[in-house]
PDB file of C-alpha atoms in Angstrom:
ATOM      1  CA  MET A   1      47.807   7.711 -27.308  1.00 66.00           C
ATOM      2  CA  SER A   2      47.805   5.733 -30.465  1.00 81.00           C
ATOM      3  CA  LEU A   3      47.381   6.885 -34.323  1.00 89.00           C
ATOM      4  CA  GLY A   4      44.021   4.777 -34.721  1.00 89.00           C
ATOM      5  CA  VAL A   5      45.213   2.650 -37.490  1.00 93.00           C
ATOM      6  CA  LYS A   6      43.248  -0.344 -37.814  1.00 94.00           C
ATOM      7  CA  LYS A   7      44.488  -3.741 -39.287  1.00 95.00           C
ATOM      8  CA  ASN A   8      42.112  -3.943 -42.224  1.00 96.00           C
ATOM      9  CA  GLU A   9      43.401  -0.634 -43.384  1.00 95.00           C
ATOM     10  CA  VAL A  10      46.925  -1.917 -43.236  1.00 96.00           C
ATOM     11  CA  LYS A  11      45.812  -5.082 -44.928  1.00 96.00           C
ATOM     12  CA  GLN A  12      44.376  -3.134 -47.843  1.00 95.00           C
ATOM     13  CA  ILE A  13      47.743  -1.119 -48.106  1.00 95.00           C
ATOM     14  CA  THR A  14      49.531  -3.968 -48.129  1.00 95.00           C
ATOM     15  CA  GLU A  15      47.804  -6.060 -50.484  1.00 94.00           C
ATOM     16  CA  ALA A  16      47.757  -2.812 -53.041  1.00 93.00           C
ATOM     17  CA  LEU A  17      51.525  -2.687 -52.139  1.00 92.00           C
ATOM     18  CA  LYS A  18      51.814  -6.204 -53.511  1.00 90.00           C
ATOM     19  CA  LYS A  19      50.231  -5.519 -56.857  1.00 88.00           C
ATOM     20  CA  LEU A  20      52.485  -2.601 -57.538  1.00 84.00           C
ATOM     21  CA  THR A  21      55.841  -4.613 -56.635  1.00 83.00           C
ATOM     22  CA  LYS A  22      54.561  -8.205 -58.207  1.00 72.00           C
ATOM     23  CA  THR A  23      55.948  -7.456 -61.869  1.00 56.00           C
ATOM     24  CA  SER A  24      59.226  -6.431 -60.425  1.00 54.00           C
ATOM     25  CA  ASP A  25      60.096  -8.978 -58.195  1.00 53.00           C
ATOM     26  CA  GLU A  26      59.379 -11.727 -60.877  1.00 55.00           C
ATOM     27  CA  LEU A  27      61.632 -10.226 -63.270  1.00 52.00           C
ATOM     28  CA  LEU A  28      64.447  -9.663 -60.485  1.00 58.00           C
ATOM     29  CA  ASP A  29      63.728 -12.859 -58.850  1.00 65.00           C
ATOM     30  CA  GLU A  30      64.249 -10.909 -55.431  1.00 77.00           C
ATOM     31  CA  VAL A  31      61.529 -10.536 -52.281  1.00 85.00           C
ATOM     32  CA  ALA A  32      61.135  -6.980 -51.538  1.00 89.00           C
ATOM     33  CA  ASP A  33      61.094  -5.254 -48.280  1.00 92.00           C
ATOM     34  CA  ILE A  34      58.533  -3.269 -46.924  1.00 95.00           C
ATOM     35  CA  ASN A  35      59.212   0.021 -45.461  1.00 96.00           C
ATOM     36  CA  LEU A  36      57.073   2.009 -43.158  1.00 97.00           C
ATOM     37  CA  GLN A  37      57.974   5.886 -43.704  1.00 96.00           C
ATOM     38  CA  PHE A  38      56.766   8.622 -41.435  1.00 96.00           C
ATOM     39  CA  THR A  39      57.098  12.617 -41.094  1.00 95.00           C
ATOM     40  CA  VAL A  40      57.005  14.573 -38.011  1.00 94.00           C
ATOM     41  CA  LYS A  41      55.583  17.700 -37.204  1.00 94.00           C
ATOM     42  CA  LYS A  42      58.380  19.204 -35.136  1.00 93.00           C
ATOM     43  CA  ILE A  43      61.938  17.700 -35.658  1.00 92.00           C
ATOM     44  CA  PRO A  44      63.400  16.714 -32.429  1.00 90.00           C
ATOM     45  CA  LYS A  45      66.717  17.925 -31.056  1.00 88.00           C
ATOM     46  CA  LEU A  46      68.376  14.439 -31.232  1.00 85.00           C
ATOM     47  CA  THR A  47      71.479  13.419 -33.219  1.00 84.00           C
ATOM     48  CA  ASN A  48      71.241   9.840 -34.581  1.00 83.00           C
ATOM     49  CA  LYS A  49      68.953   8.244 -32.054  1.00 88.00           C
ATOM     50  CA  THR A  50      68.245   4.557 -32.644  1.00 90.00           C
ATOM     51  CA  ILE A  51      64.745   3.264 -31.771  1.00 93.00           C
ATOM     52  CA  LYS A  52      64.863  -0.397 -31.436  1.00 94.00           C
ATOM     53  CA  ILE A  53      61.913  -2.340 -32.553  1.00 95.00           C
ATOM     54  CA  LYS A  54      61.120  -5.963 -31.615  1.00 96.00           C
ATOM     55  CA  LEU A  55      58.763  -7.605 -34.504  1.00 96.00           C
ATOM     56  CA  PRO A  56      56.553 -10.688 -33.867  1.00 96.00           C
ATOM     57  CA  HIS A  57      57.727 -12.075 -37.245  1.00 96.00           C
ATOM     58  CA  GLY A  58      61.619 -11.846 -37.941  1.00 94.00           C
ATOM     59  CA  LEU A  59      63.249  -9.976 -41.145  1.00 93.00           C
ATOM     60  CA  HIS A  60      65.793 -12.422 -41.951  1.00 91.00           C
ATOM     61  CA  LYS A  61      65.445 -14.095 -45.129  1.00 88.00           C
ATOM     62  CA  LYS A  62      67.308 -16.998 -46.920  1.00 84.00           C
ATOM     63  CA  ASN A  63      69.239 -14.906 -49.157  1.00 86.00           C
ATOM     64  CA  THR A  64      70.287 -12.384 -46.303  1.00 90.00           C
ATOM     65  CA  GLU A  65      74.066 -11.474 -46.131  1.00 93.00           C
ATOM     66  CA  VAL A  66      75.138 -10.432 -42.694  1.00 95.00           C
ATOM     67  CA  CYS A  67      78.670  -9.412 -41.897  1.00 96.00           C
ATOM     68  CA  LEU A  68      80.094  -9.250 -38.158  1.00 96.00           C
ATOM     69  CA  PHE A  69      82.725  -6.894 -37.042  1.00 96.00           C
ATOM     70  CA  VAL A  70      84.796  -8.393 -34.195  1.00 95.00           C
ATOM     71  CA  LYS A  71      87.478  -7.575 -31.486  1.00 93.00           C
ATOM     72  CA  ASP A  72      90.928  -8.959 -32.294  1.00 91.00           C
ATOM     73  CA  VAL A  73      92.059 -12.069 -30.166  1.00 89.00           C
ATOM     74  CA  ASP A  74      95.590 -11.040 -30.571  1.00 84.00           C
ATOM     75  CA  LYS A  75      96.287  -7.409 -30.743  1.00 78.00           C
ATOM     76  CA  LYS A  76     100.050  -7.821 -31.085  1.00 76.00           C
ATOM     77  CA  SER A  77      99.758 -10.015 -34.061  1.00 75.00           C
ATOM     78  CA  ARG A  78      99.329  -8.683 -37.498  1.00 72.00           C
ATOM     79  CA  GLU A  79      97.581 -11.487 -38.603  1.00 77.00           C
ATOM     80  CA  HIS A  80      94.025 -11.414 -38.418  1.00 81.00           C
ATOM     81  CA  GLU A  81      93.056 -15.004 -39.807  1.00 86.00           C
ATOM     82  CA  LEU A  82      93.566 -16.238 -36.089  1.00 89.00           C
ATOM     83  CA  THR A  83      90.416 -13.975 -34.993  1.00 91.00           C
ATOM     84  CA  SER A  84      88.394 -14.991 -37.931  1.00 91.00           C
ATOM     85  CA  ASP A  85      88.834 -18.840 -37.041  1.00 92.00           C
ATOM     86  CA  HIS A  86      88.307 -17.984 -33.472  1.00 93.00           C
ATOM     87  CA  PHE A  87      84.854 -16.495 -33.859  1.00 95.00           C
ATOM     88  CA  LYS A  88      83.710 -18.911 -36.475  1.00 94.00           C
ATOM     89  CA  ASP A  89      84.422 -21.725 -34.275  1.00 94.00           C
ATOM     90  CA  LEU A  90      82.704 -19.804 -31.631  1.00 95.00           C
ATOM     91  CA  LEU A  91      79.454 -19.056 -33.751  1.00 95.00           C
ATOM     92  CA  LYS A  92      79.441 -22.742 -35.022  1.00 94.00           C
ATOM     93  CA  SER A  93      79.706 -24.257 -31.589  1.00 94.00           C
ATOM     94  CA  LYS A  94      76.592 -22.062 -30.191  1.00 94.00           C
ATOM     95  CA  GLY A  95      74.151 -22.898 -33.653  1.00 94.00           C
ATOM     96  CA  VAL A  96      74.681 -19.755 -35.210  1.00 93.00           C
ATOM     97  CA  THR A  97      74.615 -19.991 -39.098  1.00 92.00           C
ATOM     98  CA  CYS A  98      73.203 -16.752 -40.455  1.00 93.00           C
ATOM     99  CA  ILE A  99      76.693 -14.753 -40.263  1.00 94.00           C
ATOM    100  CA  SER A 100      78.154 -14.427 -44.012  1.00 94.00           C
ATOM    101  CA  GLU A 101      81.442 -13.132 -42.976  1.00 95.00           C
ATOM    102  CA  ILE A 102      83.309 -11.995 -39.930  1.00 95.00           C
ATOM    103  CA  ILE A 103      85.595  -9.101 -39.980  1.00 95.00           C
ATOM    104  CA  PRO A 104      88.100  -8.396 -37.425  1.00 94.00           C
ATOM    105  CA  LEU A 105      89.100  -4.687 -36.475  1.00 92.00           C
ATOM    106  CA  LYS A 106      92.783  -5.251 -37.350  1.00 91.00           C
ATOM    107  CA  SER A 107      91.555  -6.197 -40.691  1.00 91.00           C
ATOM    108  CA  LEU A 108      89.260  -3.232 -40.801  1.00 91.00           C
ATOM    109  CA  LYS A 109      91.911  -0.982 -40.107  1.00 89.00           C
ATOM    110  CA  LEU A 110      94.408  -2.253 -42.697  1.00 88.00           C
ATOM    111  CA  GLU A 111      92.531  -3.632 -45.618  1.00 91.00           C
ATOM    112  CA  TYR A 112      89.643  -0.896 -45.603  1.00 91.00           C
ATOM    113  CA  LYS A 113      91.217   2.009 -44.921  1.00 89.00           C
ATOM    114  CA  PRO A 114      90.713   3.602 -48.264  1.00 91.00           C
ATOM    115  CA  TYR A 115      87.501   5.415 -48.938  1.00 91.00           C
ATOM    116  CA  GLU A 116      86.716   3.405 -52.082  1.00 93.00           C
ATOM    117  CA  ALA A 117      87.076   0.066 -49.641  1.00 93.00           C
ATOM    118  CA  LYS A 118      84.880   1.409 -46.986  1.00 92.00           C
ATOM    119  CA  ARG A 119      82.349   2.333 -49.703  1.00 93.00           C
ATOM    120  CA  ASN A 120      82.333  -1.269 -51.341  1.00 94.00           C
ATOM    121  CA  LEU A 121      82.043  -2.680 -47.937  1.00 94.00           C
ATOM    122  CA  SER A 122      79.032  -0.555 -47.306  1.00 93.00           C
ATOM    123  CA  GLN A 123      77.327  -2.109 -50.288  1.00 92.00           C
ATOM    124  CA  ASN A 124      78.470  -5.871 -49.908  1.00 93.00           C
ATOM    125  CA  PHE A 125      75.889  -6.941 -46.989  1.00 94.00           C
ATOM    126  CA  ASP A 126      72.495  -6.392 -46.161  1.00 92.00           C
ATOM    127  CA  LEU A 127      73.097  -5.961 -42.490  1.00 93.00           C
ATOM    128  CA  TYR A 128      76.090  -5.303 -40.155  1.00 95.00           C
ATOM    129  CA  LEU A 129      76.750  -6.571 -36.740  1.00 96.00           C
ATOM    130  CA  ALA A 130      79.257  -5.475 -34.246  1.00 95.00           C
ATOM    131  CA  ASP A 131      80.775  -6.822 -31.095  1.00 95.00           C
ATOM    132  CA  SER A 132      79.862  -4.707 -28.436  1.00 94.00           C
ATOM    133  CA  ARG A 133      83.392  -4.042 -27.125  1.00 93.00           C
ATOM    134  CA  ILE A 134      84.473  -2.018 -30.453  1.00 93.00           C
ATOM    135  CA  VAL A 135      81.129  -0.187 -31.139  1.00 92.00           C
ATOM    136  CA  ARG A 136      82.646   3.111 -30.065  1.00 92.00           C
ATOM    137  CA  LEU A 137      85.739   2.608 -32.277  1.00 91.00           C
ATOM    138  CA  LEU A 138      83.653   1.985 -35.558  1.00 93.00           C
ATOM    139  CA  PRO A 139      82.543   5.728 -36.365  1.00 91.00           C
ATOM    140  CA  SER A 140      86.162   6.714 -37.053  1.00 89.00           C
ATOM    141  CA  LEU A 141      86.870   3.435 -38.901  1.00 91.00           C
ATOM    142  CA  LEU A 142      83.911   3.180 -41.316  1.00 92.00           C
ATOM    143  CA  GLY A 143      83.035   6.771 -41.732  1.00 89.00           C
ATOM    144  CA  LYS A 144      80.446   8.511 -43.724  1.00 88.00           C
ATOM    145  CA  SER A 145      79.922   5.223 -46.072  1.00 88.00           C
ATOM    146  CA  PHE A 146      78.296   3.721 -43.042  1.00 91.00           C
ATOM    147  CA  TYR A 147      77.067   6.333 -41.033  1.00 87.00           C
ATOM    148  CA  GLY A 148      76.093   8.752 -43.387  1.00 83.00           C
ATOM    149  CA  ARG A 149      73.676   6.212 -45.182  1.00 84.00           C
ATOM    150  CA  LYS A 150      72.253   4.918 -41.925  1.00 84.00           C
ATOM    151  CA  ARG A 151      74.361   1.844 -42.217  1.00 89.00           C
ATOM    152  CA  GLN A 152      75.664   1.467 -38.756  1.00 90.00           C
ATOM    153  CA  PRO A 153      76.304  -1.839 -37.264  1.00 93.00           C
ATOM    154  CA  VAL A 154      73.795  -3.355 -34.893  1.00 94.00           C
ATOM    155  CA  GLN A 155      75.536  -3.853 -31.177  1.00 94.00           C
ATOM    156  CA  VAL A 156      75.379  -7.415 -30.265  1.00 95.00           C
ATOM    157  CA  ASN A 157      77.251  -8.965 -27.013  1.00 95.00           C
ATOM    158  CA  LEU A 158      79.094 -12.173 -28.171  1.00 94.00           C
ATOM    159  CA  LYS A 159      79.757 -13.042 -24.626  1.00 93.00           C
ATOM    160  CA  ALA A 160      76.010 -13.433 -23.888  1.00 93.00           C
ATOM    161  CA  ASN A 161      75.064 -16.734 -22.254  1.00 93.00           C
ATOM    162  CA  ASP A 162      72.502 -17.429 -25.073  1.00 95.00           C
ATOM    163  CA  LEU A 163      74.543 -16.106 -28.067  1.00 95.00           C
ATOM    164  CA  LYS A 164      72.303 -17.641 -30.763  1.00 94.00           C
ATOM    165  CA  LYS A 165      69.065 -15.635 -29.171  1.00 95.00           C
ATOM    166  CA  GLU A 166      71.407 -12.603 -29.058  1.00 95.00           C
ATOM    167  CA  ILE A 167      72.308 -12.695 -32.956  1.00 95.00           C
ATOM    168  CA  THR A 168      68.730 -13.905 -33.909  1.00 94.00           C
ATOM    169  CA  ASN A 169      67.144 -10.887 -32.199  1.00 94.00           C
ATOM    170  CA  ALA A 170      69.804  -8.604 -33.722  1.00 94.00           C
ATOM    171  CA  VAL A 171      68.937 -10.018 -37.408  1.00 94.00           C
ATOM    172  CA  ASN A 172      65.021 -10.678 -36.904  1.00 94.00           C
ATOM    173  CA  ASN A 173      64.143  -7.337 -35.433  1.00 95.00           C
ATOM    174  CA  THR A 174      64.634  -3.858 -36.942  1.00 95.00           C
ATOM    175  CA  ARG A 175      65.917  -0.245 -35.753  1.00 93.00           C
ATOM    176  CA  CYS A 176      64.926   3.313 -36.699  1.00 94.00           C
ATOM    177  CA  ILE A 177      67.606   5.979 -36.679  1.00 91.00           C
ATOM    178  CA  ILE A 178      66.285   9.534 -36.153  1.00 90.00           C
ATOM    179  CA  THR A 179      69.151  11.930 -37.339  1.00 88.00           C
ATOM    180  CA  GLY A 180      67.472  15.188 -36.208  1.00 87.00           C
ATOM    181  CA  ARG A 181      68.185  16.929 -39.455  1.00 88.00           C
ATOM    182  CA  GLY A 182      64.800  16.358 -41.023  1.00 91.00           C
ATOM    183  CA  PRO A 183      61.291  15.396 -40.631  1.00 94.00           C
ATOM    184  CA  VAL A 184      61.131  12.170 -42.789  1.00 94.00           C
ATOM    185  CA  SER A 185      62.554   8.870 -41.305  1.00 94.00           C
ATOM    186  CA  MET A 186      62.166   5.270 -42.804  1.00 95.00           C
ATOM    187  CA  VAL A 187      62.332   2.112 -41.084  1.00 95.00           C
ATOM    188  CA  ARG A 188      62.014  -1.767 -42.436  1.00 95.00           C
ATOM    189  CA  VAL A 189      59.272  -3.677 -41.165  1.00 96.00           C
ATOM    190  CA  ALA A 190      58.534  -6.660 -43.231  1.00 95.00           C
ATOM    191  CA  HIS A 191      59.104  -8.418 -46.577  1.00 94.00           C
ATOM    192  CA  PHE A 192      56.737 -10.350 -49.179  1.00 93.00           C
ATOM    193  CA  ASP A 193      58.021 -13.749 -47.949  1.00 92.00           C
ATOM    194  CA  LEU A 194      56.022 -13.271 -44.961  1.00 94.00           C
ATOM    195  CA  LYS A 195      52.133 -13.771 -45.114  1.00 95.00           C
ATOM    196  CA  THR A 196      49.898 -10.798 -45.079  1.00 95.00           C
ATOM    197  CA  THR A 197      48.442 -11.388 -41.520  1.00 96.00           C
ATOM    198  CA  GLN A 198      51.971 -11.261 -40.602  1.00 97.00           C
ATOM    199  CA  ILE A 199      52.900  -8.087 -42.488  1.00 96.00           C
ATOM    200  CA  VAL A 200      49.913  -6.530 -40.777  1.00 97.00           C
ATOM    201  CA  GLU A 201      50.988  -7.695 -37.248  1.00 97.00           C
ATOM    202  CA  ASN A 202      54.536  -6.353 -37.846  1.00 97.00           C
ATOM    203  CA  VAL A 203      53.464  -2.963 -39.279  1.00 97.00           C
ATOM    204  CA  MET A 204      51.169  -2.499 -36.150  1.00 96.00           C
ATOM    205  CA  SER A 205      53.629  -3.574 -33.933  1.00 96.00           C
ATOM    206  CA  ALA A 206      56.363  -1.185 -35.191  1.00 96.00           C
ATOM    207  CA  LEU A 207      53.541   1.590 -35.258  1.00 95.00           C
ATOM    208  CA  GLU A 208      52.864   1.270 -31.428  1.00 95.00           C
ATOM    209  CA  GLN A 209      56.578   1.122 -30.796  1.00 95.00           C
ATOM    210  CA  LEU A 210      57.475   4.131 -32.615  1.00 94.00           C
ATOM    211  CA  VAL A 211      54.502   6.369 -31.393  1.00 94.00           C
ATOM    212  CA  SER A 212      55.918   5.797 -27.784  1.00 93.00           C
ATOM    213  CA  ALA A 213      59.594   6.274 -28.363  1.00 93.00           C
ATOM    214  CA  ILE A 214      59.164   9.488 -30.753  1.00 92.00           C
ATOM    215  CA  PRO A 215      59.476  12.714 -28.978  1.00 91.00           C
ATOM    216  CA  GLY A 216      56.144  14.259 -28.740  1.00 90.00           C
ATOM    217  CA  GLY A 217      54.160  10.955 -29.162  1.00 91.00           C
ATOM    218  CA  ALA A 218      51.578  10.509 -31.778  1.00 91.00           C
ATOM    219  CA  VAL A 219      50.706  14.209 -31.780  1.00 93.00           C
ATOM    220  CA  ASN A 220      53.939  14.835 -33.409  1.00 93.00           C
ATOM    221  CA  ILE A 221      53.336  12.602 -36.256  1.00 94.00           C
ATOM    222  CA  ARG A 222      52.012  14.233 -39.367  1.00 95.00           C
ATOM    223  CA  ASN A 223      51.654  11.184 -41.890  1.00 96.00           C
ATOM    224  CA  VAL A 224      52.697   7.515 -42.188  1.00 96.00           C
ATOM    225  CA  TYR A 225      53.330   5.735 -45.378  1.00 96.00           C
ATOM    226  CA  LEU A 226      54.204   1.923 -46.599  1.00 96.00           C
ATOM    227  CA  LYS A 227      56.440   1.671 -49.503  1.00 95.00           C
ATOM    228  CA  THR A 228      59.153  -0.626 -50.886  1.00 92.00           C
ATOM    229  CA  LYS A 229      62.612   0.584 -52.278  1.00 88.00           C
ATOM    230  CA  ASP A 230      61.452   1.244 -55.802  1.00 87.00           C
ATOM    231  CA  SER A 231      57.489   1.952 -55.395  1.00 89.00           C
ATOM    232  CA  MET A 232      55.326   4.954 -54.543  1.00 91.00           C
ATOM    233  CA  ALA A 233      54.490   5.489 -51.196  1.00 94.00           C
ATOM    234  CA  LEU A 234      51.145   4.565 -50.017  1.00 95.00           C
ATOM    235  CA  PRO A 235      49.187   6.506 -47.293  1.00 95.00           C
ATOM    236  CA  LEU A 236      48.553   4.826 -44.174  1.00 95.00           C
ATOM    237  CA  TYR A 237      47.780   7.620 -41.965  1.00 95.00           C
ATOM    238  CA  VAL A 238      47.472  11.444 -42.223  1.00 95.00           C
ATOM    239  CA  SER A 239      47.202  14.285 -39.482  1.00 92.00           C
ATOM    240  CA  MET A 240      45.641  17.695 -40.204  1.00 90.00           C
ATOM    241  CA  GLY A 241      46.721  19.028 -36.821  1.00 87.00           C
ATOM    242  CA  SER A 242      49.057  21.735 -36.645  1.00 88.00           C
ATOM    243  CA  ASN A 243      52.904  22.206 -35.215  1.00 87.00           C
ATOM    244  CA  GLU A 244      51.364  24.204 -32.381  1.00 86.00           C
ATOM    245  CA  GLU A 245      49.771  20.924 -30.546  1.00 86.00           C
ATOM    246  CA  VAL A 246      53.311  19.150 -30.259  1.00 87.00           C
ATOM    247  CA  ASN A 247      55.160  19.810 -27.115  1.00 86.00           C
ATOM    248  CA  LEU A 248      58.718  18.594 -27.531  1.00 85.00           C
ATOM    249  CA  PRO A 249      60.644  17.625 -24.156  1.00 80.00           C
ATOM    250  CA  VAL A 250      63.772  19.227 -23.343  1.00 75.00           C
ATOM    251  CA  THR A 251      66.789  17.118 -23.923  1.00 66.00           C
ATOM    252  CA  LYS A 252      69.882  17.410 -21.956  1.00 66.00           C
ATOM    253  CA  LYS A 253      73.423  17.628 -24.064  1.00 62.00           C
ATOM    254  CA  THR A 254      75.345  14.645 -23.338  1.00 60.00           C
ATOM    255  CA  LYS A 255      79.151  15.113 -22.715  1.00 61.00           C
ATOM    256  CA  LYS A 256      81.316  13.439 -25.105  1.00 61.00           C
ATOM    257  CA  GLU A 257      83.751  10.906 -23.382  1.00 64.00           C
ATOM    258  CA  LEU A 258      87.484  10.433 -24.167  1.00 60.00           C
ATOM    259  CA  VAL A 259      87.833   6.868 -26.261  1.00 63.00           C
ATOM    260  CA  VAL A 260      91.319   5.046 -25.343  1.00 62.00           C
ATOM    261  CA  ASP A 261      92.371   1.835 -27.275  1.00 61.00           C
ATOM    262  CA  GLU A 262      95.620  -0.132 -27.961  1.00 59.00           C
ATOM    263  CA  ILE A 263      97.923   0.691 -30.820  1.00 57.00           C
ATOM    264  CA  THR A 264     100.118  -1.933 -32.341  1.00 57.00           C
ATOM    265  CA  THR A 265     102.642   0.124 -33.958  1.00 57.00           C
ATOM    266  CA  VAL A 266     104.319   1.417 -30.610  1.00 56.00           C
ATOM    267  CA  GLU A 267     105.521  -0.889 -27.894  1.00 58.00           C
ATOM    268  CA  ASP A 268     103.264  -0.328 -24.454  1.00 60.00           C
ATOM    269  CA  GLY A 269     101.607   2.438 -26.249  1.00 63.00           C
ATOM    270  CA  LYS A 270      97.815   3.464 -26.281  1.00 70.00           C
ATOM    271  CA  VAL A 271      95.634   6.135 -28.570  1.00 64.00           C
ATOM    272  CA  GLU A 272      93.366   8.706 -26.977  1.00 69.00           C
ATOM    273  CA  ILE A 273      90.745  10.180 -28.996  1.00 67.00           C
ATOM    274  CA  THR A 274      89.181  13.101 -27.462  1.00 68.00           C
ATOM    275  CA  PRO A 275      85.933  14.589 -28.002  1.00 63.00           C
ATOM    276  CA  THR A 276      87.103  17.085 -30.493  1.00 60.00           C
ATOM    277  CA  GLY A 277      88.652  14.649 -32.534  1.00 59.00           C
ATOM    278  CA  PHE A 278      92.250  15.196 -31.550  1.00 63.00           C
ATOM    279  CA  VAL A 279      94.568  12.305 -31.652  1.00 67.00           C
ATOM    280  CA  LYS A 280      97.293  11.401 -29.538  1.00 71.00           C
ATOM    281  CA  VAL A 281      99.628   8.539 -28.462  1.00 72.00           C
ATOM    282  CA  VAL A 282     100.549   7.955 -25.027  1.00 71.00           C
ATOM    283  CA  LYS A 283     102.443   5.246 -23.205  1.00 65.00           C
ATOM    284  CA  GLU A 284     100.968   2.745 -20.889  1.00 62.00           C
ATOM    285  CA  GLY A 285      99.511   4.131 -17.586  1.00 60.00           C
ATOM    286  CA  GLN A 286      99.932   8.061 -18.710  1.00 62.00           C
ATOM    287  CA  THR A 287      97.056  10.050 -19.627  1.00 57.00           C
ATOM    288  CA  SER A 288      97.159  13.258 -21.745  1.00 54.00           C
ATOM    289  CA  SER A 289      96.987  16.822 -20.061  1.00 49.00           C
ATOM    290  CA  LYS A 290      94.142  18.796 -19.967  1.00 44.00           C
ATOM    291  CA  MET A 291      95.511  20.833 -23.058  1.00 40.00           C
ATOM    292  CA  THR A 292      94.591  17.868 -25.274  1.00 41.00           C
ATOM    293  CA  PHE A 293      90.927  18.658 -25.043  1.00 40.00           C
ATOM    294  CA  LYS A 294      91.373  22.203 -26.498  1.00 42.00           C
ATOM    295  CA  ARG A 295      91.061  23.047 -30.086  1.00 46.00           C
ATOM    296  CA  ARG A 296      94.391  24.287 -31.609  1.00 45.00           C
ATOM    297  CA  ARG A 297      93.741  27.777 -32.896  1.00 48.00           C
ATOM    298  CA  THR A 298      95.668  28.454 -36.097  1.00 48.00           C
ATOM    299  CA  GLY A 299      95.598  31.418 -38.530  1.00 51.00           C
ATOM    300  CA  LYS A 300      94.592  35.084 -37.893  1.00 50.00           C
ATOM    301  CA  LYS A 301      91.734  36.163 -35.613  1.00 51.00           C
ATOM    302  CA  GLY A 302      88.435  36.665 -37.650  1.00 54.00           C
ATOM    303  CA  PRO A 303      86.416  39.889 -38.129  1.00 57.00           C
ATOM    304  CA  LYS A 304      84.224  39.263 -35.251  1.00 58.00           C
ATOM    305  CA  SER A 305      86.997  38.830 -32.591  1.00 61.00           C
ATOM    306  CA  GLN A 306      88.858  42.085 -34.077  1.00 65.00           C
ATOM    307  CA  LYS A 307      85.550  44.232 -33.714  1.00 63.00           C
ATOM    308  CA  LYS A 308      85.305  42.764 -29.978  1.00 63.00           C
ATOM    309  CA  LYS A 309      88.973  43.854 -29.150  1.00 63.00           C
ATOM    310  CA  MET A 310      87.934  47.326 -30.692  1.00 70.00           C
ATOM    311  CA  LYS A 311      85.042  47.832 -28.636  1.00 64.00           C
ATOM    312  CA  LEU A 312      87.102  46.823 -25.678  1.00 67.00           C
ATOM    313  CA  ASN A 313      89.877  49.432 -26.290  1.00 68.00           C
ATOM    314  CA  LYS A 314      87.420  51.963 -26.720  1.00 64.00           C
ATOM    315  CA  ALA A 315      85.581  51.247 -23.599  1.00 65.00           C
ATOM    316  CA  LYS A 316      88.974  51.311 -21.588  1.00 60.00           C
ATOM    317  CA  LYS A 317      89.581  54.767 -23.176  1.00 60.00           C
ATOM    318  CA  THR A 318      86.552  56.321 -22.071  1.00 59.00           C
TER     319      THR A 318
END
């Protein structure tokens, strides 16, 4: 089921949006991005679900700054320049020229540990890519400055047979993050360097893919708008239907896994991070006990637990 939005409607909104942003673009000498903003009737029970969207016309611009986080080549060495040089040579040999800066994992741990450094890093680039081998380690290293502002790095396979195609797809396509915390979401779908027909095709393609990926489908979408970063939102679609029409699928809770990685400060050592956030250093070949997964109880018992204990004691006496 589709929303029924027609190409000529998208074209009219696009041309109106161009008029709104023309003056500011000329003053700032910048090419504005076009965002598709939508609201759902029922909020899906999801946590930061990423919907990958393939666009017929790429989003990469001449002045787009792209940062790439990579795995350390030599984990024992504290020098990270070797890793940077290694991946610079790799990208150059594969014909990849869109990467502005390469940051090894070791550099991220040592140089970007303070909150201010992470926040500045999250504002320095337009797009962030990450080696698929280290993606699971990045949430704890990058923190809210990235994941709280929907600046999550896009996963890429640096061992892909066609590395240029892998990087190009990541840079040119887009993705929408459904946080599960509110009804409104937004995704970048075009920019004004593209022709009007290309913008229309990108919007239509993004709408089709979003409708098929959003829990509840087209019935769950209340409205759709097109806007730039600083412009007002222009309505493209509005639904007058009620929430009762929406049937959300039942989602199963995924069990969080234990994360294990090497640590350079301890000889033959590894660090384990449990699903509860508990960190423990273990030696090679060893695993932590089951007690690691339990939260440590500190302080006095709360009023609820004390009331339960009193009720149990009364029951025993009677």
